[in-house]
mmCIF file of C-alpha atoms in Angstrom:
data_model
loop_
_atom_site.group_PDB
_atom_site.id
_atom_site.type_symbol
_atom_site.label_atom_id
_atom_site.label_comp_id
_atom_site.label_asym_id
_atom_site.label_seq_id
_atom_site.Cartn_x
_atom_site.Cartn_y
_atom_site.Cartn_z
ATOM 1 C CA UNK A 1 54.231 55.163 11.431
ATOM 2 C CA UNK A 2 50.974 57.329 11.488
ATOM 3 C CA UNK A 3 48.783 57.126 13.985
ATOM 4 C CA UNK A 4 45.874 56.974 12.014
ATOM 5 C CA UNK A 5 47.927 53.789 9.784
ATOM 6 C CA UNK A 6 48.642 52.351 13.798
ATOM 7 C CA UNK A 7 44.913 52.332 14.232
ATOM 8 C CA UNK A 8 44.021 50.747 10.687
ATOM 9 C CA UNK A 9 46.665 47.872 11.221
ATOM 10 C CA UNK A 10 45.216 46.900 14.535
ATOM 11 C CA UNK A 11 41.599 46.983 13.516
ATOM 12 C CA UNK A 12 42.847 44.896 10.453
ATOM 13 C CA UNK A 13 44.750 42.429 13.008
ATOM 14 C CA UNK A 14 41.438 42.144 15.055
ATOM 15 C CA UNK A 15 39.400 41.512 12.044
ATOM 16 C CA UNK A 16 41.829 38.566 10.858
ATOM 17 C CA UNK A 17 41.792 37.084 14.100
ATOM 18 C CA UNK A 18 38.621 37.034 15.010
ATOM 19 C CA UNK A 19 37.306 40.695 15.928
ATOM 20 C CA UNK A 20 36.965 42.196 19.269
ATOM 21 C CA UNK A 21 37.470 40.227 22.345
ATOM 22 C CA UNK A 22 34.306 39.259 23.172
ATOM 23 C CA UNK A 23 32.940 40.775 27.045
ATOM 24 C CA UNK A 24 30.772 37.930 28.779
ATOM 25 C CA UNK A 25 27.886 39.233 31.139
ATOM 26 C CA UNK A 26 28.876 38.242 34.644
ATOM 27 C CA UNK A 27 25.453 39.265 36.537
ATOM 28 C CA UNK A 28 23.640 35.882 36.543
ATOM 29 C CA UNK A 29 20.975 34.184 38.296
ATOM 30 C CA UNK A 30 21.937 30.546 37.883
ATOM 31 C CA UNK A 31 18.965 27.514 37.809
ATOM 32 C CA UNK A 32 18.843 23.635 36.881
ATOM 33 C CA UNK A 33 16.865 22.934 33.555
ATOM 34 C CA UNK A 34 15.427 20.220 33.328
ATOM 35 C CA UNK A 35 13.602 18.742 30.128
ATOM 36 C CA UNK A 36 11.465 15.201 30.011
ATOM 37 C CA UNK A 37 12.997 12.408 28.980
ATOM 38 C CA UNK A 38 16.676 14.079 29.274
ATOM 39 C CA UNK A 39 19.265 11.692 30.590
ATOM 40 C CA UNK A 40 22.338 13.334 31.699
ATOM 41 C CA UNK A 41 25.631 10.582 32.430
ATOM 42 C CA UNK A 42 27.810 11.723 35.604
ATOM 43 C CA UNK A 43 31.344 10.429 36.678
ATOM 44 C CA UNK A 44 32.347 10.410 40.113
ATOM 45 C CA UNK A 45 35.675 9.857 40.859
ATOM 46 C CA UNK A 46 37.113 9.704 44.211
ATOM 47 C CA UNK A 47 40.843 8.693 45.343
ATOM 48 C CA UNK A 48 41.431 8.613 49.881
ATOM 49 C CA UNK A 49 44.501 7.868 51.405
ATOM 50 C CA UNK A 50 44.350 7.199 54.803
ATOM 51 C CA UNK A 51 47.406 7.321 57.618
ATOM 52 C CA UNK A 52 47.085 5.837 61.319
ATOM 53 C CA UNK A 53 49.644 6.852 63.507
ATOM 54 C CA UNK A 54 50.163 3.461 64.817
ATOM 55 C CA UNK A 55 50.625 1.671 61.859
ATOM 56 C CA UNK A 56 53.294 1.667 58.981
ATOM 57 C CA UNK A 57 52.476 3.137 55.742
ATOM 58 C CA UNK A 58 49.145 4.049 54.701
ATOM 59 C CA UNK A 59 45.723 2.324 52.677
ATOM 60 C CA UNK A 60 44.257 3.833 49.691
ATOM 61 C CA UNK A 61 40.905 3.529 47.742
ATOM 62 C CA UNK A 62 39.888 5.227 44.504
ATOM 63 C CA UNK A 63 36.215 4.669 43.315
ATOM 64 C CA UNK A 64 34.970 5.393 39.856
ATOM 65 C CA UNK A 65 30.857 5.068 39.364
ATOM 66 C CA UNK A 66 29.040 6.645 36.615
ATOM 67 C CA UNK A 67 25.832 7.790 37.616
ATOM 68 C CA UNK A 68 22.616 8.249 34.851
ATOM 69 C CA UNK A 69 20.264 10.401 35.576
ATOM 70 C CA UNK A 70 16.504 10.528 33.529
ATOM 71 C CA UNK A 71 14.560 13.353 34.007
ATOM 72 C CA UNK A 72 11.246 11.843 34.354
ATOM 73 C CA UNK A 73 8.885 14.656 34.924
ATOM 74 C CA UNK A 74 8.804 18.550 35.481
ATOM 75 C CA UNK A 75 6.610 20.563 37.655
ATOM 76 C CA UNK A 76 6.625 23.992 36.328
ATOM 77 C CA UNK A 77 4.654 25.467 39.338
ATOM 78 C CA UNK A 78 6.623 23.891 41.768
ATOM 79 C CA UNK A 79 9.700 24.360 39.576
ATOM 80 C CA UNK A 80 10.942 20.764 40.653
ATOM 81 C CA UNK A 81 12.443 17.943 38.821
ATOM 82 C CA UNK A 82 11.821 13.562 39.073
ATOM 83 C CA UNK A 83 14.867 11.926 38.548
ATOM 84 C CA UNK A 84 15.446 8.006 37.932
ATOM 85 C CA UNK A 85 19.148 7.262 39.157
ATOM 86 C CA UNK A 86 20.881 4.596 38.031
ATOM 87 C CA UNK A 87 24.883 3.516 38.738
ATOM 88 C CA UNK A 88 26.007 2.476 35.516
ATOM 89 C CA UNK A 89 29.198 0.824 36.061
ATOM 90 C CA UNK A 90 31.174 1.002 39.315
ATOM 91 C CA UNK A 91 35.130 0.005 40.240
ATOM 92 C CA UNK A 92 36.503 -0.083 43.613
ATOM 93 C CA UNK A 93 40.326 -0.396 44.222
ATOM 94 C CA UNK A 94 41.265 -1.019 47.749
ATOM 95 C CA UNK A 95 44.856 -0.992 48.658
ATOM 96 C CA UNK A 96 45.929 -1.988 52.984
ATOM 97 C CA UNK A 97 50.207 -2.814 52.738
ATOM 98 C CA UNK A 98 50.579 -5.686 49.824
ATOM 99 C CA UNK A 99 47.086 -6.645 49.620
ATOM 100 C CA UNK A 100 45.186 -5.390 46.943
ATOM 101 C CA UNK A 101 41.077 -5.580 46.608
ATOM 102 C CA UNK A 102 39.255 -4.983 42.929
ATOM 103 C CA UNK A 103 35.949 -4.736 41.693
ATOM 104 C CA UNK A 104 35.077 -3.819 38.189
ATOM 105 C CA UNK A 105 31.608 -4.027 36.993
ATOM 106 C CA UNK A 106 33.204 -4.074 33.417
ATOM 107 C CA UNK A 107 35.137 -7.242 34.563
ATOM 108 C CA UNK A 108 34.591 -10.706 34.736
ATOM 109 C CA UNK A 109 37.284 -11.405 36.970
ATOM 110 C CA UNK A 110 35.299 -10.508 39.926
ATOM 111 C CA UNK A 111 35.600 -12.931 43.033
ATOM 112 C CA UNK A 112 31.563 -14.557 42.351
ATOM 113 C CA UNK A 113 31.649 -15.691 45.907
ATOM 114 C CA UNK A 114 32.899 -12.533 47.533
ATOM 115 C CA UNK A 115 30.192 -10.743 49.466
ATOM 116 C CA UNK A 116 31.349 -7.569 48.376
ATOM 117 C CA UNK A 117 31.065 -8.589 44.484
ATOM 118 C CA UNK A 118 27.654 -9.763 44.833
ATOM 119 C CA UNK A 119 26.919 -6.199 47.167
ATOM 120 C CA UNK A 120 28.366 -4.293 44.390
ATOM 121 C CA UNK A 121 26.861 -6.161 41.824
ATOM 122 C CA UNK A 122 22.982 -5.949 43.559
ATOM 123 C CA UNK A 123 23.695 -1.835 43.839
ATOM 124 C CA UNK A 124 23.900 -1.831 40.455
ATOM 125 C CA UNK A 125 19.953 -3.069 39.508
ATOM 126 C CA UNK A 126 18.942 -0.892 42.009
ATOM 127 C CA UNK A 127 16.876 2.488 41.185
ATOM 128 C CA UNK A 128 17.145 5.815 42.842
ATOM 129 C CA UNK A 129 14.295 8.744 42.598
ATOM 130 C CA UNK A 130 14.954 12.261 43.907
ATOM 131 C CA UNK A 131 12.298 15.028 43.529
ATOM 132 C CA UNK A 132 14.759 18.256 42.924
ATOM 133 C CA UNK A 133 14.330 22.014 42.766
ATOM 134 C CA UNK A 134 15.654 24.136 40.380
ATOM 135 C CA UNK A 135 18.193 25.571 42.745
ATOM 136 C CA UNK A 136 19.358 22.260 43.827
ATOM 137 C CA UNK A 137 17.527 21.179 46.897
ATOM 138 C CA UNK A 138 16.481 17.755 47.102
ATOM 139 C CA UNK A 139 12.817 17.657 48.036
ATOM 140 C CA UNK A 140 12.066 14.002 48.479
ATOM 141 C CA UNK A 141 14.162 10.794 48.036
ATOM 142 C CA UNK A 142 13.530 7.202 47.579
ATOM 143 C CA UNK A 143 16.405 5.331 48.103
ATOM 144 C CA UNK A 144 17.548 1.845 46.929
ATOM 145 C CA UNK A 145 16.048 -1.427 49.055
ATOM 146 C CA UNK A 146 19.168 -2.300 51.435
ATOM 147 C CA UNK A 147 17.356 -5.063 52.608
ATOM 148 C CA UNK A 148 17.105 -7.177 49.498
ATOM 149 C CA UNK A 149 20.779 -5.907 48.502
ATOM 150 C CA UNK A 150 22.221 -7.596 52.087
ATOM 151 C CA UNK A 151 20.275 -11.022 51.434
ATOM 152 C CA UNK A 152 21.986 -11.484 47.751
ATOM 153 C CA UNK A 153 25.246 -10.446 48.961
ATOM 154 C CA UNK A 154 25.070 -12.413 52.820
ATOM 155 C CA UNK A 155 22.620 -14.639 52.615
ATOM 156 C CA UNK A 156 21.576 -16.776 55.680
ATOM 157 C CA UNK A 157 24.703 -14.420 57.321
ATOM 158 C CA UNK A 158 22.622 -11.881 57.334
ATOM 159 C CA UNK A 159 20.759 -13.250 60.666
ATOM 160 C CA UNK A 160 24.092 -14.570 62.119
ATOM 161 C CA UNK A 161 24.684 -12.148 65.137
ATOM 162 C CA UNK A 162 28.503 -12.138 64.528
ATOM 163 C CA UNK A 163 27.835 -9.838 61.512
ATOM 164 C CA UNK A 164 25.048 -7.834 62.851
ATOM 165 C CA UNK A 165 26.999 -5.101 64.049
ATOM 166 C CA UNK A 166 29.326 -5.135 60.119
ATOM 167 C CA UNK A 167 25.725 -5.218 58.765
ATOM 168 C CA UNK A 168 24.283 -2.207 60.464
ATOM 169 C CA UNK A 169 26.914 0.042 59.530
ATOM 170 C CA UNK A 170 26.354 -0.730 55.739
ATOM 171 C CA UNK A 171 22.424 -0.350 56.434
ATOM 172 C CA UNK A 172 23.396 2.928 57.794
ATOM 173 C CA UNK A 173 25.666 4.098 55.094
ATOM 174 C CA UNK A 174 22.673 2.728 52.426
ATOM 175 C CA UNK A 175 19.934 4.329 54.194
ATOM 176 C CA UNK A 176 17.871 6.774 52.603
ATOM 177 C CA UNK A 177 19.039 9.265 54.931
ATOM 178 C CA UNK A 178 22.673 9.023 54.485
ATOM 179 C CA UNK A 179 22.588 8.508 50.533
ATOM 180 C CA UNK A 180 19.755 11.544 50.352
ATOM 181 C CA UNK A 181 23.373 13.253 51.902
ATOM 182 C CA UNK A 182 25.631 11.827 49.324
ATOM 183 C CA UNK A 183 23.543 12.692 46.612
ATOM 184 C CA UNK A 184 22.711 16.976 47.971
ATOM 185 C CA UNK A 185 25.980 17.137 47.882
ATOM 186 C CA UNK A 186 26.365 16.121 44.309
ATOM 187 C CA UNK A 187 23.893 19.044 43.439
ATOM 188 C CA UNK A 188 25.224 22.885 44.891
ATOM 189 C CA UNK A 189 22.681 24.758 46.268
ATOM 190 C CA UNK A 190 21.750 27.876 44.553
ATOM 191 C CA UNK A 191 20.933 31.154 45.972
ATOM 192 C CA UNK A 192 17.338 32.907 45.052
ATOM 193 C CA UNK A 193 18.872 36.216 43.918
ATOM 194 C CA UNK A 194 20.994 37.404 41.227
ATOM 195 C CA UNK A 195 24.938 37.130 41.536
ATOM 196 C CA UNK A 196 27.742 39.408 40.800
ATOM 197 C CA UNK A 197 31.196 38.135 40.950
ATOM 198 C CA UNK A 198 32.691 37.639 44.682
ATOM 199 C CA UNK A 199 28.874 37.779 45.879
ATOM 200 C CA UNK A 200 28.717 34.684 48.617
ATOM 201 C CA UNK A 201 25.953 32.592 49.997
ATOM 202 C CA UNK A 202 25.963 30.059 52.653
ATOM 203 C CA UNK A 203 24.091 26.356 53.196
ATOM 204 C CA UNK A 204 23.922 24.298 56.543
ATOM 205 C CA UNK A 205 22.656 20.602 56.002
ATOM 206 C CA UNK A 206 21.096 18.891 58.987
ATOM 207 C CA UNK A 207 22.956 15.178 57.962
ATOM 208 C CA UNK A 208 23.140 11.860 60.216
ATOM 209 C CA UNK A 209 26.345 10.228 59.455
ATOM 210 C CA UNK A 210 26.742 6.336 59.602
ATOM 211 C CA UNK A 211 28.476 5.579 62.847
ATOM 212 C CA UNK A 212 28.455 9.485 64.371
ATOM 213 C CA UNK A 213 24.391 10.250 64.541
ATOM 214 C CA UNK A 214 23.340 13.819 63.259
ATOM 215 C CA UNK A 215 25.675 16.645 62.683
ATOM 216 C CA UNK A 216 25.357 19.981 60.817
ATOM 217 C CA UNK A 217 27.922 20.625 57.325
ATOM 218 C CA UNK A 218 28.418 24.108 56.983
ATOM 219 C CA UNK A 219 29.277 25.283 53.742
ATOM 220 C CA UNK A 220 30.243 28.746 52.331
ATOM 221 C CA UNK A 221 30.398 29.682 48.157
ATOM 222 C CA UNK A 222 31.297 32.476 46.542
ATOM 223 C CA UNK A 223 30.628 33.258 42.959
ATOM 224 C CA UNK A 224 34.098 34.039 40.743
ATOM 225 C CA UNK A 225 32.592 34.763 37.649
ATOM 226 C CA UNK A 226 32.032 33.761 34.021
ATOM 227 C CA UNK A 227 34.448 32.092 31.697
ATOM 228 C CA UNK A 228 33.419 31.417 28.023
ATOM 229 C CA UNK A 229 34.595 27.386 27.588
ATOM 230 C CA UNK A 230 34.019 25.767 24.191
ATOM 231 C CA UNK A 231 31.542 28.309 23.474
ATOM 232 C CA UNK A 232 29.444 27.980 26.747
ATOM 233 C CA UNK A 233 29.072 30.345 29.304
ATOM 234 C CA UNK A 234 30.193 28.457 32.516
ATOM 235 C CA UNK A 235 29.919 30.378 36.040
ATOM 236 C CA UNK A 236 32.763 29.410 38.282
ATOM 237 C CA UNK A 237 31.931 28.830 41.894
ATOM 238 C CA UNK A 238 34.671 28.414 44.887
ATOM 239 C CA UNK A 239 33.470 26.526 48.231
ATOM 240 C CA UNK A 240 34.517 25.571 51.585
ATOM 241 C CA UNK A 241 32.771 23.377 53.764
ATOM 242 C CA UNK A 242 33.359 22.139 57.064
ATOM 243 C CA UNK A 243 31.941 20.079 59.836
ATOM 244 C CA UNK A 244 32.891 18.744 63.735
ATOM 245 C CA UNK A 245 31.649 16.247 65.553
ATOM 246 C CA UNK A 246 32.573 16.218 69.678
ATOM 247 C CA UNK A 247 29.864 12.739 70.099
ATOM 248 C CA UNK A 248 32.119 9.607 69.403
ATOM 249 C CA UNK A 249 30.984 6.923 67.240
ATOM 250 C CA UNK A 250 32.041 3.137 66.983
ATOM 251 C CA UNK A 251 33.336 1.225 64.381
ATOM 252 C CA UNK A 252 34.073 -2.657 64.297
ATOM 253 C CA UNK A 253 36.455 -3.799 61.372
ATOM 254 C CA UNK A 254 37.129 -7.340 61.886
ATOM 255 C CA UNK A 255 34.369 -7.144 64.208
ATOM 256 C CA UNK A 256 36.927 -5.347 67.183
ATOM 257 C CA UNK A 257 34.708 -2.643 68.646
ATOM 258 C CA UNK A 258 36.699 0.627 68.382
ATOM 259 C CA UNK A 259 35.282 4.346 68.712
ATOM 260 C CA UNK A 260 36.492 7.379 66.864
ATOM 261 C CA UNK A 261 36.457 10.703 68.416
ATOM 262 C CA UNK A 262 36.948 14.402 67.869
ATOM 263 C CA UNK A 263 36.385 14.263 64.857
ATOM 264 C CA UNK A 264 36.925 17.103 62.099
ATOM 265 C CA UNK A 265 36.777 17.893 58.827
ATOM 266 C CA UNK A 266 37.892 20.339 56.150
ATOM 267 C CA UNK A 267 37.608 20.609 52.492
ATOM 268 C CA UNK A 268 37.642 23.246 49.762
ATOM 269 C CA UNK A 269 36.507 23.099 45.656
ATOM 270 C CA UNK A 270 35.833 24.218 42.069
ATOM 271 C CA UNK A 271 32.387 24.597 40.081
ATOM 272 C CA UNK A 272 31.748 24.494 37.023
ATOM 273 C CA UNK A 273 28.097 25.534 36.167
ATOM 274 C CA UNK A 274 26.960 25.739 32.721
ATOM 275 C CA UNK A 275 24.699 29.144 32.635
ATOM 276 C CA UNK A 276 22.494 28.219 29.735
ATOM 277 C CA UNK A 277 22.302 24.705 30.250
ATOM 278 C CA UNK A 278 20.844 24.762 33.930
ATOM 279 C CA UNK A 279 23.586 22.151 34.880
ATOM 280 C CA UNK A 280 27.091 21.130 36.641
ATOM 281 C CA UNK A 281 30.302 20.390 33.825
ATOM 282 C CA UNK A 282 32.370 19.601 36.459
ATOM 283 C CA UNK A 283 32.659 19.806 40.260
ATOM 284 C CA UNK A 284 35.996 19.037 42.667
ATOM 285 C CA UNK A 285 36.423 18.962 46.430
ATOM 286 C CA UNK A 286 39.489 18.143 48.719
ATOM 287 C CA UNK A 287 39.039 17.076 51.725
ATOM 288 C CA UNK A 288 41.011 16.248 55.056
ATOM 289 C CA UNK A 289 39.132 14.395 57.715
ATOM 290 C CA UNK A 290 40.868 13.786 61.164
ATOM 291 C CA UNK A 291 40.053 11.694 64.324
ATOM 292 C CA UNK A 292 41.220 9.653 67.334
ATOM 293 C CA UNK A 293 40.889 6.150 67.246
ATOM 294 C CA UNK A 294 41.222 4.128 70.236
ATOM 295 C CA UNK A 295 39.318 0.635 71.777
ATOM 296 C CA UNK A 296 35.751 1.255 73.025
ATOM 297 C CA UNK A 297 36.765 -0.893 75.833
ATOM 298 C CA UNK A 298 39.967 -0.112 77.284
ATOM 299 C CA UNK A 299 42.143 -3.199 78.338
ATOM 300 C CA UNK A 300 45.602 -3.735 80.227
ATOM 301 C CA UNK A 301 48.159 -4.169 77.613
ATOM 302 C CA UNK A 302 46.031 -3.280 74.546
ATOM 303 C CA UNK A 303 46.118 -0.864 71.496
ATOM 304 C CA UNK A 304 46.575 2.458 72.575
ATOM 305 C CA UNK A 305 45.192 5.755 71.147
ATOM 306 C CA UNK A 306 45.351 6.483 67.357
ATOM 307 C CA UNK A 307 45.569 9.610 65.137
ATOM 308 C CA UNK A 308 43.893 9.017 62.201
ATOM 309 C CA UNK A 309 44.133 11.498 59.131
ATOM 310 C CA UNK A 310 42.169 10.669 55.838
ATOM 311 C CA UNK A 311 42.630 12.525 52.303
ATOM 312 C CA UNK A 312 39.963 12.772 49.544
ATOM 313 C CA UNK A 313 40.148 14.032 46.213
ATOM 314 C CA UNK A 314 36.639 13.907 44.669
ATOM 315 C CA UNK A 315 35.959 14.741 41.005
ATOM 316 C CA UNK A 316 32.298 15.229 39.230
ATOM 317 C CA UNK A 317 32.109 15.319 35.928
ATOM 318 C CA UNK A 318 29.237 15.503 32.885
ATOM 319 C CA UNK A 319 29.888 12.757 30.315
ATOM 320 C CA UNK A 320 26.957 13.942 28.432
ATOM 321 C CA UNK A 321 23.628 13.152 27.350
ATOM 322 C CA UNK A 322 22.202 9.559 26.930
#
């Protein structure tokens, strides 16, 4: 065959089939858009094993809540965002040896009684407003009213000072602190200059984590580059992030007084940024948390030391709007 009748049958094949591959710019400087009255619908999905080194087998937990978020106003000279959170639905699986623990929003099969159905069930009527740049920093937070949420789900056992020390660990963990933390992390931070594929950036958040006090997550991205998905332009980002604490904290399940030291942690995940849109498809993050568990009081005969190892596989995902 001729070259020039080589050439004509592959221009003919690419013409057929679609022409040329298409070349996708890879230079980008990413932002979060933001338009009034936009409600975007987030699933987070999480799934934790955890292993103690004194005890047999292992407990699991995998939480599903669907987040909604309404863009309620836009500040185009501050280039910030107000957003109304809501958790749509929520279900909790909790799994210790034989015993089995569910909540599903979406069920009436919930335990009425249970203090954890009526906690779950107050979280969901509450209302969450973030103030948020357009490179992902959370400005200001109001958080949900813990107070209100402990009454319907304790009642008059809220003021009984066996619980009080149960109690303060779930004000901690619903403080506006700590969920201000679980929410930045839902949102990557974005660097102010333009990327080019393998160009990195780092973030450090100050964070005070229920139980441990304040501690300092480092975490490192670099930008892969841009893949064309169902004709969107979506920037893929790798991160690692990483965090020790040496100061021990205490924990009481079953109101037992135990501390947990040295401990670490290690994770690693996947972006998914829409370039046009302003706004994360999809986000996932493994992580590997270890520490030492052992009585804060130390008595003749009791439970010794403990190593602790917990595994996380957490998955963000846009639903879509409304």
């Amino acid at each position: 065959m001729s070259l020039p009748l080589r050439v004509l049958m592959l221009l003919s094949t690419l013409v057929l089939f679609g022409g040329a591959p298409k070349v996708v710019a890879q230079e980008i400087q990413p932002r979060y858009r933001f338009e009034v009255g936009q409600v975007l619908r987030y699933r987070l999905s999480e799934e934790q094993t955890i292993r103690n080194s004194l005890m047999p087998g292992e407990q699991s937990q995998k939480m599903d809540r669907v987040y909604r978020f309404t863009v309620l106003a836009w500040d185009a000279d501050a280039r910030t965002a107000t957003l109304e959170v809501r958790t749509e639905s929520m279900r909790i699986e909790t799994t210790g040896g034989p015993v089995k623990e569910v909540y599903d929003s979406s069920s009436s099969n919930n335990d009425a009684r249970s203090p954890t159905t009526k906690m779950n069930d107050a979280m969901l009527e509450q209302k969450i407003r973030i103030t948020l740049s357009d490179r992902g920093d959370i400005i200001a937070f109001r958080g949900i009213d813990v107070e209100s949420i402990l009454q319907e789900a304790f009642g008059d056992a809220a003021s009984n000072q066996f619980f009080q020390m149960q109690l303060e660990e779930i004000r901690q963990s619903l403080s506006d602190e700590n969920m201000r933390t679980v929410f930045q992390r839902m949102f990557i931070q974005l660097p102010a200059t333009e990327l080019s594929p393998k160009d990195e950036w780092q973030q450090s958040i100050e964070m005070t984590l229920p139980v441990f006090g304040p501690m300092k997550v480092d975490t490192n991205y670099t930008y892969v580059g841009v893949e064309r998905k169902d004709g969107a332009r979506q920037a893929q980002i790798r991160f690692d992030r990483s965090f020790e604490r040496g100061q021990p904290g205490k924990i009481s399940p079953g109101g037992i007084e135990l501390s947990i030291e040295n401990l670490t942690c290690t994770g690693n995940g996947l972006v998914s940024f829409a370039v046009d849109e302003g706004r994360i498809q999809r986000m996932t993050l493994m992580r590997t948390e270890t520490g030492t568990l052992k009585p804060a009081v130390e008595q003749p005969g009791g439970m010794g030391a403990a190593t602790v190892e917990a595994k996380t596989r957490s998955t963000l995902e846009l639903l879509g709007d409304g």
